[in-house]
Amino acid sequence: MTSASEKSRIHYTKPSITELEIRYATDAATNGWGEHCYDYIIRFEQQFREHLGVRHAIATSSATGALHLGMAGLGIGAGDEVILADINWIASAAPIVHLGAKPVLVDVLPDTWCLDPAAVEAAITPRTKAILAVHLYGNLCDMNALAAIAQKHGLYLIEDAAEAIGSIWHGKRAGSMGAFGAFSFHGTKTITTGEGGIFVTNDDALFERVLTLSNHGRARGETLQFWPERIGYKYKMSNLQAAIGCAQLERIDELIAGKRRVFEAYKQALADLPLTMNPEPAGTTNGYWMPTIVVDEGVPFDRETLLAAFKADNIDGRVFFWPLSSLDSFSGATTPPTSAAISSRAVNLPSYDAILTTDIQRVVCRIMEVINDAQY
Ligand SMILES: *Cc1c(COP(=O)(O)O)cnc(C)c1O
């Protein structure tokens, strides 16, 4: 057996950058100044609106910023509660806290690892203002059930689609269905601008409010120059980043197809093991940002053993998100049962466009060894 140092490193994710991205970035660096300093931003927003099928888009410096702007635009603030799933990245919860509102953490469904609609409904109080649907690892929340609950109780339904480019719910793209949607173009995501994000909505009035908020409170038609009408935020994407984003969006179908190809390869190779992976219910398409295994309950499995086996073979594994309720920042919150049961049995697998079939085989072999070892 070759030692880890002789084997090529398998990263958990890696951007796909071609001559096109380099050409646009070079053009932006050379020419994108003065009156051209917004050209790629305008083009990027246009391309993204077309991809998603929405009326409005505002490019931002991150998904966290897009969520913060959107929630501020909806008037979420002190005393309000926003319901989200307990298994989540902190970026979904942080803007709620920044606005002085309270994240209410509820359980997830065992198959999608996303919001359990029954748990959402049970957590509604007179202070609840919004439901934040995070499409985890590309898996879709049950948007029909959540929309019905939101409508019944007069709540906003917000989509954090940072991980869900390429995911489609009954003909509608993730991020296009809620009061607003947020996406991330961080270097680990399916398409990237290095750092970056975007706010999208079909609501004209919300768009105007968020546009003003995103420009330090300066309205589009401000009559006095440098006269902010309120205190806003500064979460803008740069023209340089947008240039890379334009190239990535021209290649988006190819990049989503790459994610799906990698997932299918894992799915097929791991089919006989006692585990489940990202679901794709009838009528939906999963963008499969992160192929993830959840080992069946009752199978002796130690996540740390698998991650150590990956490490010894120069493979980057990644832990499933921790329950937010287990963080010190949310001390006092109890971890709901499904959230507690899943996260210690789950691992994200390496996935990127250029991953080799032999790399996937290496990852699969390590998983098989660890699970079979544990079973017998
Ligand atoms: C990556 C991610 C974010 C944060 O994105 P940034 O662009 O880093 O702010 C938010 N929510 C989810 C679900 C994410 O995966």
Short mmCIF file of C-alpha atoms and ligand atoms in Angstrom, two decimals:
data_model
loop_
_atom_site.label_atom_id
_atom_site.label_comp_id
_atom_site.label_asym_id
_atom_site.label_seq_id
_atom_site.Cartn_x
_atom_site.Cartn_y
_atom_site.Cartn_z
CA MET A 1 0.00 0.00 0.00
CA THR A 2 1.26 3.47 -0.80
CA SER A 3 1.53 5.93 2.05
CA ALA A 4 -0.76 8.93 2.35
CA SER A 5 1.95 11.34 1.31
CA GLU A 6 2.37 9.57 -2.05
CA LYS A 7 -1.35 9.71 -2.79
CA SER A 8 -2.88 12.76 -4.35
CA ARG A 9 -4.99 14.83 -2.00
CA ILE A 10 -8.73 14.57 -2.48
CA HIS A 11 -10.19 17.90 -1.39
CA TYR A 12 -13.77 17.98 -0.20
CA THR A 13 -14.55 20.64 -2.76
CA LYS A 14 -12.72 22.70 -5.34
CA PRO A 15 -13.87 25.40 -7.76
CA SER A 16 -13.89 24.77 -11.51
CA ILE A 17 -12.03 27.68 -13.07
CA THR A 18 -11.44 27.77 -16.83
CA GLU A 19 -9.98 30.18 -19.36
CA LEU A 20 -13.37 31.91 -19.47
CA GLU A 21 -13.31 32.95 -15.78
CA ILE A 22 -9.70 34.11 -16.21
CA ARG A 23 -10.55 36.10 -19.33
CA TYR A 24 -13.49 37.90 -17.69
CA ALA A 25 -11.55 38.58 -14.47
CA THR A 26 -8.66 39.96 -16.51
CA ASP A 27 -11.03 42.15 -18.48
CA ALA A 28 -12.63 43.46 -15.27
CA ALA A 29 -9.22 44.20 -13.78
CA THR A 30 -8.12 45.95 -16.96
CA ASN A 31 -11.23 47.83 -18.01
CA GLY A 32 -13.83 47.59 -15.27
CA TRP A 33 -13.33 50.98 -13.66
CA GLY A 34 -14.88 54.41 -13.91
CA GLU A 35 -18.13 54.25 -15.86
CA HIS A 36 -17.59 50.49 -16.34
CA CYS A 37 -17.29 49.65 -12.63
CA TYR A 38 -20.75 48.02 -12.48
CA ASP A 39 -20.83 46.33 -15.93
CA TYR A 40 -20.17 42.78 -14.75
CA ILE A 41 -22.38 43.22 -11.67
CA ILE A 42 -25.34 44.26 -13.84
CA ARG A 43 -24.68 41.37 -16.24
CA PHE A 44 -24.29 38.87 -13.39
CA GLU A 45 -27.60 39.91 -11.80
CA GLN A 46 -29.33 39.66 -15.17
CA GLN A 47 -27.93 36.18 -15.86
CA PHE A 48 -28.90 35.01 -12.39
CA ARG A 49 -32.47 36.30 -12.72
CA GLU A 50 -32.78 34.39 -15.98
CA HIS A 51 -31.32 31.21 -14.52
CA LEU A 52 -33.64 31.27 -11.52
CA GLY A 53 -36.76 32.73 -13.12
CA VAL A 54 -37.20 35.65 -10.69
CA ARG A 55 -37.94 39.35 -11.15
CA HIS A 56 -35.19 40.86 -9.01
CA ALA A 57 -31.64 40.10 -7.91
CA ILE A 58 -29.06 42.06 -5.91
CA ALA A 59 -25.50 40.70 -5.88
CA THR A 60 -23.96 40.78 -2.40
CA SER A 61 -20.64 40.09 -0.71
CA SER A 62 -22.03 36.89 0.87
CA ALA A 63 -25.16 34.85 1.48
CA THR A 64 -24.97 35.96 5.10
CA GLY A 65 -25.23 39.56 3.88
CA ALA A 66 -28.12 38.70 1.53
CA LEU A 67 -30.01 37.07 4.42
CA HIS A 68 -29.32 40.01 6.72
CA LEU A 69 -30.52 42.52 4.10
CA GLY A 70 -33.61 40.52 3.21
CA MET A 71 -34.69 39.98 6.80
CA ALA A 72 -34.11 43.66 7.57
CA GLY A 73 -36.19 44.49 4.50
CA LEU A 74 -39.03 42.36 5.85
CA GLY A 75 -38.88 44.32 9.10
CA ILE A 76 -37.68 41.42 11.25
CA GLY A 77 -36.32 42.85 14.47
CA ALA A 78 -36.30 42.93 18.26
CA GLY A 79 -38.87 40.64 19.86
CA ASP A 80 -39.52 38.64 16.69
CA GLU A 81 -38.94 34.92 16.32
CA VAL A 82 -37.72 33.12 13.21
CA ILE A 83 -38.09 29.35 12.99
CA LEU A 84 -35.33 27.32 11.36
CA ALA A 85 -33.97 23.79 11.47
CA ASP A 86 -31.65 22.79 14.31
CA ILE A 87 -29.16 21.23 11.88
CA ASN A 88 -27.74 24.20 10.03
CA TRP A 89 -24.68 26.26 9.35
CA ILE A 90 -24.39 29.24 11.71
CA ALA A 91 -24.65 31.70 8.78
CA SER A 92 -28.40 31.07 8.57
CA ALA A 93 -28.95 31.92 12.24
CA ALA A 94 -26.48 34.78 12.71
CA PRO A 95 -28.43 37.47 10.77
CA ILE A 96 -31.51 36.73 12.90
CA VAL A 97 -29.45 37.42 16.03
CA HIS A 98 -27.87 40.53 14.49
CA LEU A 99 -31.36 41.96 13.94
CA GLY A 100 -32.24 41.41 17.59
CA ALA A 101 -34.68 38.59 16.80
CA LYS A 102 -34.62 35.06 18.19
CA PRO A 103 -33.78 31.94 16.17
CA VAL A 104 -36.16 29.16 17.21
CA LEU A 105 -34.54 25.80 16.46
CA VAL A 106 -36.78 22.89 15.55
CA ASP A 107 -36.33 19.31 14.44
CA VAL A 108 -35.61 18.02 10.95
CA LEU A 109 -37.09 15.17 8.92
CA PRO A 110 -35.03 11.96 8.95
CA ASP A 111 -34.94 11.67 5.15
CA THR A 112 -34.31 15.23 3.92
CA TRP A 113 -32.45 16.56 7.04
CA CYS A 114 -34.50 19.74 6.45
CA LEU A 115 -37.29 21.42 8.45
CA ASP A 116 -40.01 19.15 9.81
CA PRO A 117 -43.26 21.03 8.96
CA ALA A 118 -45.06 19.57 12.00
CA ALA A 119 -42.27 20.80 14.28
CA VAL A 120 -42.48 24.22 12.62
CA GLU A 121 -46.19 24.51 13.25
CA ALA A 122 -45.77 23.40 16.87
CA ALA A 123 -43.17 26.13 17.48
CA ILE A 124 -45.30 29.05 16.25
CA THR A 125 -46.04 31.73 18.87
CA PRO A 126 -47.60 35.20 18.62
CA ARG A 127 -44.03 36.51 18.14
CA THR A 128 -43.19 34.30 15.14
CA LYS A 129 -42.50 36.42 12.09
CA ALA A 130 -40.88 34.08 9.59
CA ILE A 131 -39.90 30.53 8.68
CA LEU A 132 -36.38 30.16 7.28
CA ALA A 133 -36.28 27.17 4.92
CA VAL A 134 -32.68 26.08 4.41
CA HIS A 135 -32.24 23.55 1.60
CA LEU A 136 -29.46 21.56 3.23
CA TYR A 137 -26.74 20.07 1.00
CA GLY A 138 -29.03 20.56 -2.02
CA ASN A 139 -31.93 18.66 -0.41
CA LEU A 140 -35.21 20.53 -0.67
CA CYS A 141 -37.48 21.52 2.19
CA ASP A 142 -41.13 20.52 1.77
CA MET A 143 -42.10 23.87 0.25
CA ASN A 144 -45.79 23.03 -0.18
CA ALA A 145 -46.24 22.19 3.50
CA LEU A 146 -44.18 25.17 4.66
CA ALA A 147 -45.98 27.60 2.33
CA ALA A 148 -49.33 26.38 3.65
CA ILE A 149 -48.22 26.89 7.26
CA ALA A 150 -46.80 30.32 6.47
CA GLN A 151 -50.02 31.35 4.75
CA LYS A 152 -52.24 30.02 7.53
CA HIS A 153 -50.35 31.90 10.23
CA GLY A 154 -49.44 35.04 8.27
CA LEU A 155 -45.68 34.40 8.30
CA TYR A 156 -42.95 35.10 5.78
CA LEU A 157 -41.35 32.04 4.21
CA ILE A 158 -37.68 32.73 3.44
CA GLU A 159 -35.34 30.45 1.47
CA ASP A 160 -31.67 30.02 2.26
CA ALA A 161 -30.69 28.37 -1.02
CA ALA A 162 -26.93 28.82 -0.51
CA GLU A 163 -26.44 25.09 -1.03
CA ALA A 164 -29.26 24.53 -3.50
CA ILE A 165 -28.24 25.84 -6.90
CA GLY A 166 -29.55 23.24 -9.33
CA SER A 167 -32.31 22.00 -7.00
CA ILE A 168 -35.85 22.20 -8.40
CA TRP A 169 -39.15 21.78 -6.51
CA HIS A 170 -41.97 20.79 -8.89
CA GLY A 171 -40.76 23.04 -11.70
CA LYS A 172 -39.58 25.92 -9.50
CA ARG A 173 -35.95 26.51 -8.69
CA ALA A 174 -34.88 26.58 -5.06
CA GLY A 175 -34.65 30.19 -3.92
CA SER A 176 -37.42 31.43 -6.24
CA MET A 177 -40.40 30.43 -4.11
CA GLY A 178 -40.14 32.36 -0.85
CA ALA A 179 -40.62 36.01 0.13
CA PHE A 180 -36.97 36.14 -0.84
CA GLY A 181 -34.08 33.75 -1.45
CA ALA A 182 -30.36 33.93 -0.68
CA PHE A 183 -27.46 32.19 -2.42
CA SER A 184 -23.75 31.89 -1.65
CA PHE A 185 -20.83 31.96 -4.08
CA HIS A 186 -18.20 31.11 -1.48
CA GLY A 187 -15.30 29.08 -2.87
CA THR A 188 -16.83 25.82 -1.63
CA LYS A 189 -20.17 26.28 -3.37
CA THR A 190 -21.35 24.88 -6.73
CA ILE A 191 -20.62 28.18 -8.47
CA THR A 192 -18.20 30.66 -6.96
CA THR A 193 -16.99 34.23 -7.07
CA GLY A 194 -14.43 33.61 -4.31
CA GLU A 195 -16.68 35.19 -1.73
CA GLY A 196 -20.09 36.43 -2.74
CA GLY A 197 -23.83 35.97 -2.63
CA ILE A 198 -27.10 37.17 -4.08
CA PHE A 199 -30.52 38.27 -2.84
CA VAL A 200 -33.49 37.38 -5.07
CA THR A 201 -37.20 38.16 -4.88
CA ASN A 202 -40.36 38.51 -6.95
CA ASP A 203 -41.71 41.21 -4.61
CA ASP A 204 -41.24 44.67 -6.18
CA ALA A 205 -41.66 46.60 -2.93
CA LEU A 206 -39.29 44.35 -0.97
CA PHE A 207 -36.74 44.67 -3.77
CA GLU A 208 -36.83 48.49 -3.54
CA ARG A 209 -36.46 48.40 0.25
CA VAL A 210 -33.54 45.96 0.10
CA LEU A 211 -31.88 47.92 -2.71
CA THR A 212 -31.96 51.04 -0.55
CA LEU A 213 -30.74 49.11 2.51
CA SER A 214 -27.92 47.57 0.46
CA ASN A 215 -26.62 51.00 -0.51
CA HIS A 216 -26.26 52.55 2.95
CA GLY A 217 -29.88 53.63 2.98
CA ARG A 218 -29.58 55.64 -0.22
CA ALA A 219 -32.72 55.32 -2.36
CA ARG A 220 -32.44 54.78 -6.09
CA GLY A 221 -33.98 58.15 -6.86
CA GLU A 222 -32.22 60.12 -4.11
CA THR A 223 -32.60 63.81 -4.95
CA LEU A 224 -29.83 65.07 -2.71
CA GLN A 225 -26.49 63.36 -3.37
CA PHE A 226 -25.07 61.46 -0.37
CA TRP A 227 -28.36 61.80 1.49
CA PRO A 228 -29.19 58.41 3.05
CA GLU A 229 -32.85 58.24 4.04
CA ARG A 230 -32.07 55.66 6.76
CA ILE A 231 -29.18 53.68 8.21
CA GLY A 232 -28.49 50.79 5.86
CA TYR A 233 -25.82 48.22 5.17
CA LYS A 234 -22.88 47.70 2.85
CA TYR A 235 -22.82 44.16 1.49
CA LYS A 236 -21.91 44.70 -2.15
CA MET A 237 -20.26 42.37 -4.60
CA SER A 238 -17.34 43.86 -6.54
CA ASN A 239 -17.19 44.02 -10.33
CA LEU A 240 -14.10 41.76 -10.22
CA GLN A 241 -16.01 39.04 -8.40
CA ALA A 242 -19.01 39.45 -10.68
CA ALA A 243 -16.77 38.92 -13.71
CA ILE A 244 -15.85 35.46 -12.44
CA GLY A 245 -19.52 34.91 -11.60
CA CYS A 246 -20.60 35.72 -15.18
CA ALA A 247 -18.32 33.01 -16.51
CA GLN A 248 -19.53 30.53 -13.88
CA LEU A 249 -23.16 31.26 -14.79
CA GLU A 250 -22.45 30.65 -18.48
CA ARG A 251 -21.22 27.21 -17.36
CA ILE A 252 -23.90 26.57 -14.73
CA ASP A 253 -25.58 23.64 -16.44
CA GLU A 254 -22.23 21.90 -16.81
CA LEU A 255 -21.32 22.61 -13.16
CA ILE A 256 -24.65 21.30 -11.84
CA ALA A 257 -24.33 18.24 -14.08
CA GLY A 258 -20.88 17.66 -12.58
CA LYS A 259 -22.31 17.63 -9.05
CA ARG A 260 -25.01 15.21 -10.13
CA ARG A 261 -22.51 12.93 -11.86
CA VAL A 262 -20.32 12.71 -8.75
CA PHE A 263 -23.33 12.01 -6.54
CA GLU A 264 -24.61 9.22 -8.81
CA ALA A 265 -21.18 7.59 -8.80
CA TYR A 266 -21.13 7.50 -4.99
CA LYS A 267 -24.75 6.42 -4.81
CA GLN A 268 -24.17 3.46 -7.09
CA ALA A 269 -20.93 2.40 -5.41
CA LEU A 270 -22.41 2.60 -1.90
CA ALA A 271 -25.78 1.04 -2.75
CA ASP A 272 -25.23 -2.16 -0.74
CA LEU A 273 -24.17 -0.47 2.50
CA PRO A 274 -26.54 0.23 5.43
CA LEU A 275 -26.72 3.97 4.83
CA THR A 276 -28.84 6.61 3.11
CA MET A 277 -27.78 9.56 1.00
CA ASN A 278 -29.34 12.83 -0.20
CA PRO A 279 -32.91 12.09 -1.37
CA GLU A 280 -34.52 13.15 -4.62
CA PRO A 281 -38.29 12.74 -4.17
CA ALA A 282 -40.56 12.41 -7.23
CA GLY A 283 -41.15 15.75 -8.95
CA THR A 284 -37.91 17.26 -7.65
CA THR A 285 -34.31 17.59 -8.78
CA ASN A 286 -31.45 17.69 -6.29
CA GLY A 287 -28.44 19.90 -7.12
CA TYR A 288 -26.41 17.60 -4.82
CA TRP A 289 -24.04 20.28 -3.55
CA MET A 290 -22.63 17.85 -0.97
CA PRO A 291 -23.00 14.10 -1.32
CA THR A 292 -23.67 12.98 2.24
CA ILE A 293 -23.99 9.58 3.91
CA VAL A 294 -26.08 8.92 6.99
CA VAL A 295 -25.31 5.49 8.41
CA ASP A 296 -28.41 3.54 9.50
CA GLU A 297 -29.28 3.49 13.16
CA GLY A 298 -28.33 0.20 14.79
CA VAL A 299 -25.16 -0.12 12.74
CA PRO A 300 -22.15 0.44 14.98
CA PHE A 301 -20.51 3.46 13.37
CA ASP A 302 -18.06 5.96 14.71
CA ARG A 303 -17.79 9.08 12.58
CA GLU A 304 -14.33 9.86 13.95
CA THR A 305 -13.02 6.47 12.81
CA LEU A 306 -14.14 7.18 9.25
CA LEU A 307 -12.71 10.70 9.27
CA ALA A 308 -9.40 9.30 10.58
CA ALA A 309 -9.37 6.68 7.79
CA PHE A 310 -9.97 9.48 5.26
CA LYS A 311 -7.19 11.55 6.75
CA ALA A 312 -4.73 8.64 6.63
CA ASP A 313 -5.51 8.30 2.91
CA ASN A 314 -5.15 12.04 2.20
CA ILE A 315 -8.90 12.54 1.77
CA ASP A 316 -10.73 15.59 3.16
CA GLY A 317 -13.88 14.40 4.90
CA ARG A 318 -16.27 16.82 6.43
CA VAL A 319 -18.50 16.50 9.46
CA PHE A 320 -22.20 17.01 8.98
CA PHE A 321 -23.28 20.30 10.56
CA TRP A 322 -23.57 20.14 14.33
CA PRO A 323 -26.99 20.77 15.85
CA LEU A 324 -27.05 24.55 16.44
CA SER A 325 -28.65 23.80 19.81
CA SER A 326 -25.38 22.17 20.88
CA LEU A 327 -23.40 25.41 20.42
CA ASP A 328 -22.62 27.60 23.43
CA SER A 329 -24.36 30.51 21.68
CA PHE A 330 -27.65 28.67 22.02
CA SER A 331 -27.08 27.19 25.44
CA GLY A 332 -30.32 26.23 27.04
CA ALA A 333 -31.89 25.00 23.81
CA THR A 334 -32.63 21.30 23.83
CA THR A 335 -31.50 19.25 20.86
CA PRO A 336 -34.54 17.68 19.19
CA PRO A 337 -34.42 13.89 18.67
CA THR A 338 -33.88 13.53 14.91
CA SER A 339 -31.31 16.31 14.88
CA ALA A 340 -29.48 14.58 17.74
CA ALA A 341 -29.63 11.16 16.05
CA ILE A 342 -28.44 12.19 12.60
CA SER A 343 -25.46 14.44 12.97
CA SER A 344 -23.12 11.94 14.64
CA ARG A 345 -23.93 9.31 11.99
CA ALA A 346 -23.36 11.55 8.98
CA VAL A 347 -20.37 12.60 6.87
CA ASN A 348 -20.04 14.77 3.74
CA LEU A 349 -18.05 13.28 0.88
CA PRO A 350 -15.63 15.06 -1.45
CA SER A 351 -17.33 16.45 -4.57
CA TYR A 352 -16.09 18.69 -7.36
CA ASP A 353 -16.20 18.79 -11.10
CA ALA A 354 -12.67 17.54 -11.71
CA ILE A 355 -12.73 14.66 -9.20
CA LEU A 356 -11.47 11.45 -10.81
CA THR A 357 -13.32 8.15 -10.88
CA THR A 358 -10.34 6.63 -9.10
CA ASP A 359 -10.64 9.30 -6.38
CA ILE A 360 -14.28 8.38 -5.84
CA GLN A 361 -13.27 4.72 -5.65
CA ARG A 362 -10.69 5.55 -2.99
CA VAL A 363 -13.31 7.34 -0.88
CA VAL A 364 -15.76 4.48 -1.35
CA CYS A 365 -13.15 1.89 -0.28
CA ARG A 366 -12.46 3.72 2.99
CA ILE A 367 -16.20 3.91 3.75
CA MET A 368 -16.67 0.20 3.01
CA GLU A 369 -13.75 -0.79 5.22
CA VAL A 370 -14.94 1.27 8.18
CA ILE A 371 -18.58 0.22 7.98
CA ASN A 372 -17.84 -3.46 7.34
CA ASP A 373 -15.23 -3.51 10.12
CA ALA A 374 -17.74 -2.08 12.53
CA GLN A 375 -20.41 -4.58 11.56
CA TYR A 376 -18.47 -7.78 12.13
C1 LIG B 1 -22.41 28.77 2.76
C2 LIG B 1 -23.74 28.99 3.43
C3 LIG B 1 -24.13 30.24 3.91
C4 LIG B 1 -23.21 31.39 3.99
O1 LIG B 1 -22.72 31.78 2.81
P1 LIG B 1 -21.63 32.96 2.79
O2 LIG B 1 -21.61 33.38 1.38
O3 LIG B 1 -20.38 32.35 3.29
O4 LIG B 1 -22.14 34.02 3.71
C5 LIG B 1 -25.41 30.40 4.40
N1 LIG B 1 -26.27 29.38 4.46
C6 LIG B 1 -25.91 28.14 4.05
C7 LIG B 1 -26.93 27.07 4.11
C8 LIG B 1 -24.63 27.91 3.54
O5 LIG B 1 -24.28 26.70 3.15
#
